[in-house]
Coordinates of C-alpha atoms in Angstrom, one line a residue:
M15 CA -14.0 0.3 -1.9
H16 CA -16.3 1.8 0.3
Y17 CA -16.3 5.4 1.6
I18 CA -18.8 7.3 3.9
F19 CA -20.2 10.4 2.9
S20 CA -23.8 11.7 2.4
S21 CA -24.8 13.7 -0.6
A22 CA -26.8 16.7 -0.4
G23 CA -29.2 15.3 -2.9
L24 CA -29.7 12.6 -5.6
L25 CA -30.7 13.0 -9.3
F26 CA -31.4 9.9 -11.3
A27 CA -30.7 9.6 -15.1
G28 CA -31.5 5.9 -16.2
A29 CA -31.2 6.2 -19.9
L30 CA -28.4 4.4 -21.7
L31 CA -26.2 6.9 -23.1
A32 CA -24.8 6.2 -26.8
A33 CA -21.1 6.8 -27.3
G34 CA -20.5 10.3 -28.7
A35 CA -23.2 11.9 -26.3
A36 CA -21.8 15.5 -26.1
H37 CA -24.3 17.8 -24.5
A38 CA -23.4 19.4 -21.3
D39 CA -25.2 18.8 -18.0
S40 CA -24.8 20.4 -14.5
L41 CA -25.0 19.5 -11.0
S42 CA -24.8 21.7 -8.0
K43 CA -22.4 20.7 -5.2
G44 CA -23.3 17.6 -3.3
N45 CA -25.6 16.3 -6.0
I46 CA -25.3 13.0 -8.0
A47 CA -26.6 11.8 -11.4
Q48 CA -26.8 8.1 -12.1
F49 CA -26.4 6.2 -15.4
S50 CA -26.3 2.7 -16.6
F51 CA -25.0 0.6 -19.5
D52 CA -25.5 -2.8 -20.8
G53 CA -22.5 -5.2 -20.8
T54 CA -21.8 -8.4 -22.4
A55 CA -19.5 -11.2 -21.0
G56 CA -15.9 -11.3 -22.3
N57 CA -16.0 -7.6 -23.3
S58 CA -14.3 -4.5 -21.9
Y59 CA -16.0 -1.2 -21.8
E60 CA -14.2 2.1 -21.5
I61 CA -16.6 4.5 -19.7
G62 CA -15.5 8.2 -20.0
F63 CA -16.8 11.7 -19.3
N64 CA -15.2 15.1 -19.1
A65 CA -15.9 18.2 -17.0
Q66 CA -16.8 21.5 -18.8
N67 CA -15.8 23.9 -16.0
T68 CA -12.6 23.9 -13.9
C69 CA -12.1 24.3 -10.3
P70 CA -8.7 26.3 -9.9
T71 CA -9.4 27.3 -6.3
S72 CA -10.4 23.7 -5.1
A73 CA -8.1 21.2 -3.7
S74 CA -9.9 18.5 -5.6
K75 CA -8.9 20.3 -8.9
S76 CA -11.9 18.9 -10.4
C77 CA -15.5 19.8 -10.0
C78 CA -16.8 16.4 -10.9
V79 CA -15.9 12.8 -10.4
L80 CA -17.1 9.7 -12.2
L81 CA -18.2 6.8 -10.0
V82 CA -18.5 3.3 -11.6
N83 CA -19.6 -0.2 -10.3
N84 CA -19.3 -3.3 -12.3
G85 CA -23.0 -4.6 -11.8
A86 CA -26.5 -3.1 -11.2
Q87 CA -25.9 -1.7 -7.9
Q88 CA -25.9 2.1 -8.4
P89 CA -22.7 3.9 -6.9
T90 CA -23.2 6.7 -4.4
S91 CA -20.8 9.1 -3.0
G92 CA -20.4 6.6 -0.2
S93 CA -20.2 3.4 -2.0
F94 CA -18.3 2.5 -5.5
E95 CA -15.8 0.4 -7.0
Q96 CA -13.8 2.8 -9.3
A97 CA -13.4 6.5 -9.3
V98 CA -11.8 8.7 -11.7
A99 CA -11.5 12.4 -12.7
A100 CA -9.4 14.8 -14.6
P101 CA -7.6 17.9 -13.4
D102 CA -9.1 20.0 -16.3
T103 CA -11.6 19.4 -19.0
S104 CA -9.9 16.5 -20.4
V105 CA -11.5 13.1 -20.8
A106 CA -11.2 10.9 -17.8
S107 CA -12.2 7.2 -18.1
V108 CA -12.2 3.8 -16.4
V109 CA -12.2 0.4 -17.9
V110 CA -14.9 -2.4 -16.8
D111 CA -14.3 -6.0 -17.8
K112 CA -17.5 -8.0 -17.7
A113 CA -17.3 -11.5 -16.7
S114 CA -21.0 -12.1 -17.0
D115 CA -23.8 -10.4 -18.9
G116 CA -25.4 -7.6 -17.2
K117 CA -25.3 -3.8 -16.2
I118 CA -22.5 -1.3 -15.7
S119 CA -23.6 1.4 -13.4
A120 CA -22.1 4.9 -13.2
A121 CA -22.7 8.1 -11.5
I122 CA -21.3 11.8 -11.8
Y123 CA -20.8 13.3 -8.3
A124 CA -20.4 17.0 -7.8
I125 CA -17.5 17.9 -5.6
E126 CA -18.3 21.6 -6.4
N127 CA -20.9 22.9 -8.8
C128 CA -20.2 20.8 -11.8
E129 CA -20.7 21.2 -15.5
Y130 CA -19.9 17.9 -17.4
T131 CA -20.6 15.9 -20.4
P132 CA -22.4 12.7 -19.5
P133 CA -20.6 9.5 -19.2
S134 CA -20.6 7.2 -22.2
I135 CA -19.0 4.0 -23.7
V136 CA -16.1 5.4 -25.5
A137 CA -14.7 2.0 -26.5
I138 CA -15.7 -1.6 -26.5
R139 CA -13.3 -4.6 -27.2
A140 CA -12.9 -8.2 -26.4
T141 CA -11.2 -8.5 -23.0
S142 CA -8.5 -11.0 -24.3
E143 CA -7.5 -8.3 -27.0
T144 CA -7.0 -5.4 -24.5
L145 CA -3.9 -6.8 -23.0
Q146 CA -1.0 -5.2 -24.8
F147 CA 2.6 -4.8 -23.7
G148 CA 4.9 -1.7 -23.5
S149 CA 8.2 -0.6 -22.4
G150 CA 10.0 2.2 -20.6
N151 CA 12.5 3.0 -17.8
G152 CA 12.0 3.4 -14.0
Q153 CA 13.3 6.3 -11.8
L154 CA 16.5 4.5 -11.0
G155 CA 17.2 3.7 -14.7
E156 CA 15.8 0.2 -14.7
S157 CA 14.8 -0.7 -18.3
Y158 CA 11.4 -2.4 -18.2
S159 CA 10.2 -4.6 -21.2
A160 CA 6.8 -6.4 -21.3
V161 CA 5.1 -3.6 -19.4
P162 CA 1.5 -4.9 -18.9
T163 CA -1.0 -2.2 -20.3
T164 CA -4.7 -2.0 -21.5
Q165 CA -5.8 -0.7 -24.8
T166 CA -9.7 -0.7 -25.4
A167 CA -9.3 0.4 -29.1
D168 CA -6.8 0.5 -31.8
G169 CA -5.1 3.9 -31.7
G170 CA -6.7 4.7 -28.4
G171 CA -3.7 4.7 -26.2
F172 CA -2.5 2.4 -23.4
M173 CA -3.4 2.6 -19.8
L174 CA -1.1 1.3 -17.1
R175 CA -3.6 -1.4 -16.0
D176 CA -2.1 -4.9 -15.7
I177 CA -4.6 -7.9 -16.3
S178 CA -1.8 -10.2 -17.1
R179 CA -1.8 -12.0 -13.8
R180 CA -5.4 -13.2 -14.5
A181 CA -5.8 -17.0 -14.8
S182 CA -7.7 -16.5 -18.1
M183 CA -4.9 -14.2 -19.5
E184 CA -2.3 -17.2 -19.6
G185 CA -0.6 -17.3 -22.9
I186 CA -2.6 -14.5 -24.3
N187 CA -0.6 -12.3 -26.6
D188 CA 2.7 -13.9 -25.6
N189 CA 1.9 -13.0 -21.9
P190 CA 5.0 -13.8 -19.7
N191 CA 3.3 -13.4 -16.6
A192 CA 0.9 -15.8 -14.7
G193 CA -1.5 -15.7 -11.8
Q194 CA -4.9 -16.6 -10.4
M195 CA -6.5 -13.1 -10.5
S196 CA -10.3 -13.1 -11.4
D197 CA -11.7 -11.8 -14.6
T198 CA -12.4 -8.5 -12.9
S199 CA -9.2 -7.8 -10.9
A200 CA -6.1 -6.1 -11.9
I201 CA -2.8 -4.3 -10.7
T202 CA -2.9 -0.5 -11.5
A203 CA -0.8 2.6 -11.3
R204 CA -2.3 6.0 -11.3
R205 CA -1.1 9.6 -11.0
V206 CA -2.7 11.8 -8.2
F207 CA -3.8 15.5 -9.3
G208 CA -6.2 16.5 -6.4
Y209 CA -8.0 15.6 -3.1
W210 CA -11.7 14.8 -2.4
S211 CA -11.5 16.1 1.1
A212 CA -15.2 15.1 2.1
N213 CA -14.2 11.3 1.4
D214 CA -10.5 11.7 2.4
L215 CA -9.8 10.3 -1.1
F216 CA -7.0 11.3 -3.6
L217 CA -8.2 12.0 -7.0
S218 CA -6.4 10.4 -9.9
D219 CA -7.1 9.9 -13.7
N220 CA -5.9 6.8 -15.9
P221 CA -3.5 8.6 -18.2
K222 CA -2.8 6.8 -21.4
D223 CA 0.3 6.8 -23.5
S224 CA -0.1 7.0 -27.1
D225 CA 2.6 4.3 -28.2
G226 CA 3.1 2.4 -25.1
V227 CA 6.7 3.6 -24.5
Y228 CA 6.8 5.3 -21.1
N229 CA 9.8 7.6 -21.0
T230 CA 8.7 10.8 -19.0
S231 CA 9.7 11.6 -15.5
A232 CA 5.9 11.2 -14.4
Q233 CA 5.8 8.0 -16.2
S234 CA 8.9 6.4 -14.6
E235 CA 7.1 6.7 -11.1
L236 CA 4.1 5.1 -12.4
L237 CA 6.2 2.3 -14.1
D238 CA 8.0 1.5 -10.8
A239 CA 4.7 1.3 -8.9
L240 CA 3.1 -0.9 -11.6
M241 CA 6.0 -3.2 -12.1
N242 CA 7.1 -3.5 -8.4
S243 CA 3.6 -4.3 -7.6
G244 CA 3.5 -7.0 -10.0
K245 CA 6.8 -8.5 -8.7
V246 CA 5.1 -8.4 -5.2
Y247 CA 2.1 -10.3 -6.6
D248 CA 4.4 -12.9 -8.1
Y249 CA 6.2 -13.4 -5.0
W250 CA 2.9 -14.0 -3.2
Q251 CA 1.7 -16.5 -5.8
S252 CA 5.1 -18.5 -6.1
V253 CA 6.1 -18.4 -2.5
L254 CA 3.2 -17.9 0.0
G255 CA 0.6 -19.3 -2.5
F256 CA -1.4 -16.1 -2.0
N257 CA -3.8 -14.7 -4.7
S258 CA -3.4 -11.0 -4.0
F259 CA -3.4 -9.5 -0.4
D260 CA -6.7 -11.0 0.6
N261 CA -5.9 -14.4 -1.1
N262 CA -9.2 -13.6 -2.9
S263 CA -8.0 -11.7 -6.1
A264 CA -8.4 -8.2 -4.8
T265 CA -7.2 -5.5 -7.1
M266 CA -4.0 -3.9 -6.3
D267 CA -4.1 -0.2 -6.8
A268 CA -1.0 2.0 -6.5
L269 CA -1.0 5.9 -6.5
T270 CA 2.0 8.1 -7.3
N271 CA 2.5 12.0 -6.9
A272 CA 0.3 12.2 -3.9
P273 CA 1.0 15.2 -1.7
F274 CA 1.0 14.5 2.0
P275 CA -0.7 15.9 3.9
P276 CA -3.2 16.8 1.2
A277 CA -4.1 19.8 3.2
P278 CA -2.5 21.7 6.1
A279 CA -2.8 19.8 9.3
T280 CA -2.3 20.9 12.9
F281 CA -0.9 17.9 14.9
C282 CA 1.0 17.6 18.2
G283 CA 1.1 21.4 18.4
E284 CA 2.8 21.8 14.9
V285 CA 1.4 23.0 11.9
I286 CA 2.1 20.5 9.0
P287 CA 2.0 22.3 5.6
A288 CA 0.2 20.7 2.7
G289 CA 2.6 18.4 0.7
S290 CA 5.4 18.8 3.0
L291 CA 5.9 15.3 3.8
Y292 CA 7.9 12.5 1.8
N293 CA 6.8 9.0 2.2
A294 CA 4.8 5.9 1.2
F295 CA 1.9 4.2 2.9
W296 CA -1.0 1.9 2.8
N297 CA -4.5 3.5 3.4
G298 CA -6.7 0.5 3.9
Y299 CA -7.4 -0.1 0.1
E300 CA -4.3 1.1 -2.1
I301 CA -0.7 1.9 -1.5
V302 CA 0.3 5.6 -1.9
F303 CA 3.7 7.3 -2.9
T304 CA 4.4 11.0 -2.5
P305 CA 6.0 12.8 -5.3
R306 CA 9.6 12.6 -6.7
D307 CA 11.9 15.6 -7.5
F308 CA 10.7 16.5 -3.9
T309 CA 12.3 19.1 -1.5
S310 CA 10.8 19.0 2.0
A311 CA 9.2 22.2 3.0
R312 CA 10.2 21.2 6.7
S313 CA 13.8 20.0 6.6
G314 CA 15.1 21.3 3.0
N315 CA 16.0 17.8 2.2
Y316 CA 15.8 16.9 -1.5
Y317 CA 14.6 13.5 -2.9
A318 CA 15.2 13.0 -6.6
N319 CA 12.9 9.9 -6.7
S320 CA 9.8 8.6 -5.0
L321 CA 9.8 5.6 -2.9
A322 CA 8.0 3.7 -5.7
A323 CA 11.4 3.1 -7.1
A324 CA 12.5 0.8 -4.2
L325 CA 10.9 -2.6 -4.4
D326 CA 11.4 -3.3 -0.6
V327 CA 9.2 -0.3 0.2
T328 CA 6.6 -1.1 -2.2
A329 CA 6.6 -4.9 -0.8
H330 CA 6.4 -3.3 2.8
E331 CA 3.4 -1.4 2.0
W332 CA 1.7 -4.4 0.4
G333 CA 2.8 -6.4 3.4
H334 CA 0.5 -3.9 5.6
A335 CA -2.3 -5.0 3.2
I336 CA -1.8 -8.7 4.1
S337 CA -1.6 -8.1 7.9
D338 CA -4.6 -5.7 7.7
R339 CA -6.8 -8.3 5.9
A340 CA -5.5 -11.1 8.0
V341 CA -5.9 -10.0 11.7
N342 CA -5.5 -6.2 11.6
L343 CA -2.8 -5.9 14.2
T344 CA -3.3 -3.3 16.8
Y345 CA -1.1 -0.4 16.0
A346 CA 0.3 0.0 19.5
R347 CA 2.8 -1.7 22.0
E348 CA 4.2 -5.1 20.8
S349 CA 1.4 -5.9 18.2
G350 CA 2.2 -2.7 16.7
A351 CA 5.9 -3.3 16.4
L352 CA 5.0 -6.7 14.9
N353 CA 2.9 -4.9 12.4
E354 CA 5.8 -2.9 11.3
A355 CA 8.3 -5.7 11.3
Y356 CA 6.0 -8.2 9.3
S357 CA 6.0 -5.6 6.4
D358 CA 9.6 -5.2 6.6
W359 CA 10.2 -9.0 6.5
M360 CA 8.0 -8.9 3.3
G361 CA 10.1 -6.0 1.8
V362 CA 13.5 -7.8 2.1
A363 CA 12.2 -11.3 1.2
V364 CA 10.6 -9.9 -2.1
E365 CA 13.8 -8.0 -2.8
L366 CA 16.1 -11.2 -2.2
A367 CA 13.8 -13.2 -4.3
N368 CA 14.3 -10.7 -7.1
G369 CA 18.2 -10.6 -6.8
E370 CA 18.8 -7.8 -4.5
D371 CA 21.0 -9.2 -1.6
N372 CA 20.4 -6.8 1.2
W373 CA 18.8 -6.4 4.5
T374 CA 18.2 -2.9 4.5
M375 CA 15.0 -1.0 3.6
G376 CA 14.8 1.8 1.0
E377 CA 18.4 1.5 -0.3
G378 CA 19.0 3.5 -3.4
V379 CA 16.1 6.1 -2.5
A380 CA 16.1 6.8 1.1
L381 CA 17.8 4.3 3.5
I382 CA 15.6 3.9 6.7
R383 CA 16.3 0.5 8.3
D384 CA 18.6 -2.5 8.7
L385 CA 17.1 -5.7 9.6
A386 CA 20.7 -7.2 10.2
N387 CA 21.7 -4.4 12.3
P388 CA 18.9 -2.6 13.8
A389 CA 21.3 -0.5 16.2
R390 CA 22.4 1.3 13.0
F391 CA 19.3 3.3 13.1
G392 CA 18.8 3.6 16.9
D393 CA 16.6 0.5 17.2
P394 CA 16.8 -2.3 19.7
D395 CA 18.0 -5.6 18.8
T396 CA 17.3 -7.3 22.1
Y397 CA 13.9 -7.6 24.0
Q398 CA 14.1 -4.9 26.6
G399 CA 17.7 -4.1 25.7
E400 CA 19.5 -0.8 24.7
N401 CA 17.0 1.6 22.8
W402 CA 14.0 -0.5 23.9
Q403 CA 10.9 1.5 24.3
P404 CA 8.5 0.3 27.2
T405 CA 5.5 -1.4 26.2
D406 CA 4.0 -2.6 29.7
T407 CA 0.9 -0.8 31.0
V408 CA 3.1 0.5 34.0
S409 CA 5.8 2.3 32.1
C410 CA 3.6 3.1 29.1
S411 CA 0.1 3.5 30.4
T412 CA -1.5 5.2 27.4
P413 CA -0.2 4.7 23.9
D414 CA 0.2 8.1 22.5
I415 CA 1.2 9.1 18.8
C416 CA 2.8 12.4 20.1
V417 CA 4.5 11.2 23.2
N418 CA 5.5 7.7 22.9
D419 CA 5.1 6.3 19.4
Y420 CA 2.2 4.3 20.6
C421 CA 4.6 2.6 23.0
G422 CA 7.4 2.0 20.7
V423 CA 5.8 0.8 17.5
H424 CA 8.5 1.6 15.1
T425 CA 11.6 1.5 17.5
N426 CA 10.7 -1.9 19.0
S427 CA 10.2 -3.4 15.7
G428 CA 14.0 -3.6 15.5
V429 CA 13.8 -6.8 17.9
A430 CA 11.4 -8.7 15.4
N431 CA 13.5 -7.7 12.5
K432 CA 16.8 -9.0 14.1
M433 CA 14.9 -12.2 15.0
F434 CA 13.7 -12.6 11.2
Y435 CA 17.3 -12.0 10.0
L436 CA 18.7 -14.5 12.1
L437 CA 16.0 -17.1 11.2
A438 CA 16.3 -16.5 7.5
A439 CA 20.2 -15.9 7.3
G440 CA 21.6 -17.3 10.4
G441 CA 24.2 -16.0 12.9
T442 CA 25.1 -15.6 16.5
H443 CA 23.3 -13.1 18.9
N444 CA 23.6 -12.7 22.5
G445 CA 25.5 -16.1 22.5
I446 CA 22.9 -18.1 20.7
E447 CA 23.6 -19.5 17.4
V448 CA 20.9 -19.8 14.8
Q449 CA 21.0 -21.8 11.5
G450 CA 19.4 -19.8 8.8
I451 CA 16.4 -21.5 6.9
G452 CA 16.2 -18.9 4.2
A453 CA 14.1 -15.8 3.8
D454 CA 11.3 -17.7 1.9
V455 CA 10.7 -20.3 4.5
A456 CA 11.0 -17.9 7.4
L457 CA 8.2 -15.6 5.6
Q458 CA 6.1 -18.7 5.0
I459 CA 6.2 -19.5 8.6
A460 CA 5.4 -15.8 9.7
T461 CA 2.6 -15.6 7.3
D462 CA 1.1 -18.9 8.6
A463 CA 1.4 -17.7 12.1
L464 CA -0.2 -14.3 11.1
H465 CA -3.2 -15.9 9.7
N466 CA -3.7 -18.9 11.9
Y467 CA -2.0 -18.2 15.4
W468 CA -1.6 -14.5 16.0
T469 CA -4.5 -12.2 17.4
S470 CA -4.9 -8.6 16.9
N471 CA -3.1 -7.9 20.2
V472 CA -0.4 -10.4 20.0
D473 CA 2.7 -9.8 21.9
F474 CA 6.3 -10.8 21.1
A475 CA 5.8 -13.9 23.2
G476 CA 2.6 -14.9 21.5
A477 CA 4.3 -14.2 18.2
K478 CA 7.1 -16.7 19.1
A479 CA 4.7 -19.2 20.1
G480 CA 2.5 -18.7 16.9
M481 CA 5.6 -19.0 14.6
I482 CA 6.9 -22.2 16.5
S483 CA 3.4 -23.7 16.0
A484 CA 3.5 -22.6 12.4
A485 CA 7.0 -24.0 11.9
A486 CA 5.9 -27.5 12.6
N487 CA 4.6 -27.7 9.0
Y488 CA 8.2 -27.1 7.9
G489 CA 10.1 -29.9 9.9
D490 CA 11.8 -30.2 13.3
N491 CA 14.7 -28.0 12.4
A492 CA 12.4 -25.2 11.4
V493 CA 10.6 -25.5 14.8
E494 CA 14.1 -25.4 16.5
Q495 CA 15.6 -22.6 14.6
T496 CA 12.4 -20.6 15.0
R497 CA 12.6 -21.0 18.8
K498 CA 16.4 -20.2 18.8
A499 CA 15.9 -16.9 16.7
W500 CA 13.3 -15.6 19.2
E501 CA 15.4 -16.7 22.1
A502 CA 18.5 -14.8 20.7
V503 CA 16.8 -11.6 20.6
G504 CA 15.8 -12.2 24.2
V505 CA 12.2 -13.5 23.9
S506 CA 12.6 -16.5 26.1
E507 CA 10.1 -19.0 27.7
S508 CA 10.3 -17.0 30.9
K509 CA 9.0 -13.9 29.1
A510 CA 6.0 -15.5 27.9
D511 CA 4.6 -15.4 31.4
C512 CA 5.5 -11.7 31.8
N513 CA 2.4 -9.5 32.1
G514 CA 3.5 -6.2 34.1
G515 CA 5.5 -8.4 36.6
T516 CA 9.2 -8.8 36.8
I517 CA 11.8 -11.0 34.8
F518 CA 15.4 -11.4 35.4
G519 CA 15.0 -9.3 38.7
K520 CA 13.5 -6.2 36.8
S521 CA 9.9 -5.1 35.9
C522 CA 8.7 -6.0 32.5
G523 CA 9.6 -3.0 30.2
S524 CA 11.6 -1.0 32.8
S525 CA 14.0 0.4 30.4
S526 CA 14.0 4.1 29.7
G527 CA 11.3 5.5 27.5
G528 CA 11.5 8.6 25.2
G529 CA 10.1 10.5 22.4
G530 CA 8.1 13.5 21.9
C531 CA 6.3 14.6 18.7
A532 CA 9.5 14.0 16.7
L533 CA 10.5 10.6 16.7
G534 CA 14.1 11.3 16.1
N535 CA 16.6 11.5 13.3
P536 CA 19.3 8.9 14.0
D537 CA 21.0 9.3 10.7
G538 CA 22.0 12.6 9.4
D539 CA 21.1 11.6 5.8
I540 CA 17.7 10.7 7.0
D541 CA 14.8 13.4 6.5
P542 CA 13.0 13.7 9.7
T543 CA 9.8 14.1 7.8
L544 CA 10.1 10.3 7.4
Y545 CA 9.4 9.8 11.0
L546 CA 7.0 12.6 11.3
L547 CA 4.4 10.9 9.0
L548 CA 3.6 8.6 12.0
L549 CA 2.1 11.7 13.8
L550 CA -0.7 12.3 11.2
A551 CA -2.1 8.8 11.3
L552 CA -4.9 9.5 13.4
V553 CA -6.2 12.8 11.8
T554 CA -5.9 11.8 8.1
L555 CA -6.6 8.9 5.6
V556 CA -3.3 7.1 6.6
R557 CA -3.7 3.8 8.3
R558 CA -0.1 2.3 7.6
R559 CA 3.0 3.8 6.6
I560 CA 6.7 2.9 5.9
V561 CA 8.1 4.5 9.0

């Protein structure tokens, strides 16, 4: 992970600290103290520290943060691999798995004036022995067995840190999972307690459970985030042939209990109170869920569960990670609509593969979209048809988050969603019959197109052309059904040549526009805060979100 921030000063402490060092040191705000440890290949090292003073008036809720790199490169406040803190004076720790002999580098950074016990190695264990399995229940009552955890010492507690998808962990401790993750990658779930405003970074700890049985309300959120992320990874491996979202074994981090916005924000003329929005999002390096047992300060709506409970929402956010790394689709006009649509496709495909037979998003928690029937939520199902928001440079000259939803990013995704539904499940739309080829093959074609044919500014015509090219690898019928699915939603061959001109006797994108700051509330059961989160995208850490 890379964060940009300059320290007020830099202190060096190069000595190796033995486990059990207990003297307290201090740092003034903006300063950093650095440390290093020796590591041996095949071992896991738990590096821990604890603050000696609390910051009750600070949004961070911790005066100090521990930064760690797995290597000789010293972490700074602007560049580090792992960060951990605790909301009080409890010990906060991270685990570093060494794939080769070498240094582990650590630092304490003072968010506020900080007193702390220097970091030390609190446990060492062979990595193959740290993989343990627990159990517990999710927010919706799902019973999870074989929950992958990390235990660095007998009696030392269990972290929700999954290394079971590593290639080297196959068959270890009756591991039921498989994967190709590297020996330094993991899937993690952590609980947010504070916010490091200078770095736009949520602060979290790595809470341990004493017996590996997760049965509290807070733990149920964490379990959902961890287990659903594991299901997404398994789908990528088995269906797409991908090893994490970058196809290069990236660690998958999920955060729960994150207040959003983390601090009060004024946007589009409205003051948004801290922690008043309910949602989920991808921020460029991890997926984040706002809390469960949540009452919106804006709408008064109550949500018993966080969106981590919804497998399709979790897959949606990880879908943003894939598209972000592949081509980083521009978040405006038709490329922005494709950005949202691709993540919805991922969401329903992962759910279908896990036995959930539906084409909606967020069911069971907060229903927000319907790929089979986009009009149910006020979205168009036909290019430039009813509910379409203009995307051409004449009717929507300037994409604006407050005025036009970046020229219809969320609304117009309904067209691409209807296309995917037809391609996967089949059906007749606008008089064109499509024979379904299955969600897995449809997503394989879309993912191939995303990586090999789409550009960052691709429009619907380009998306269609790219998917037709990608479908050639799946046979003539796949090509034909891909073409028909796009044409059934109105993206015909003639539209490929439309660039601000006319088609069928009308100007491109001539349908009525709309939208102010609030993006609308098409269903009375849907909290308008689900739509308002979009409005904060440019002034906070959020880069991708579910709505």
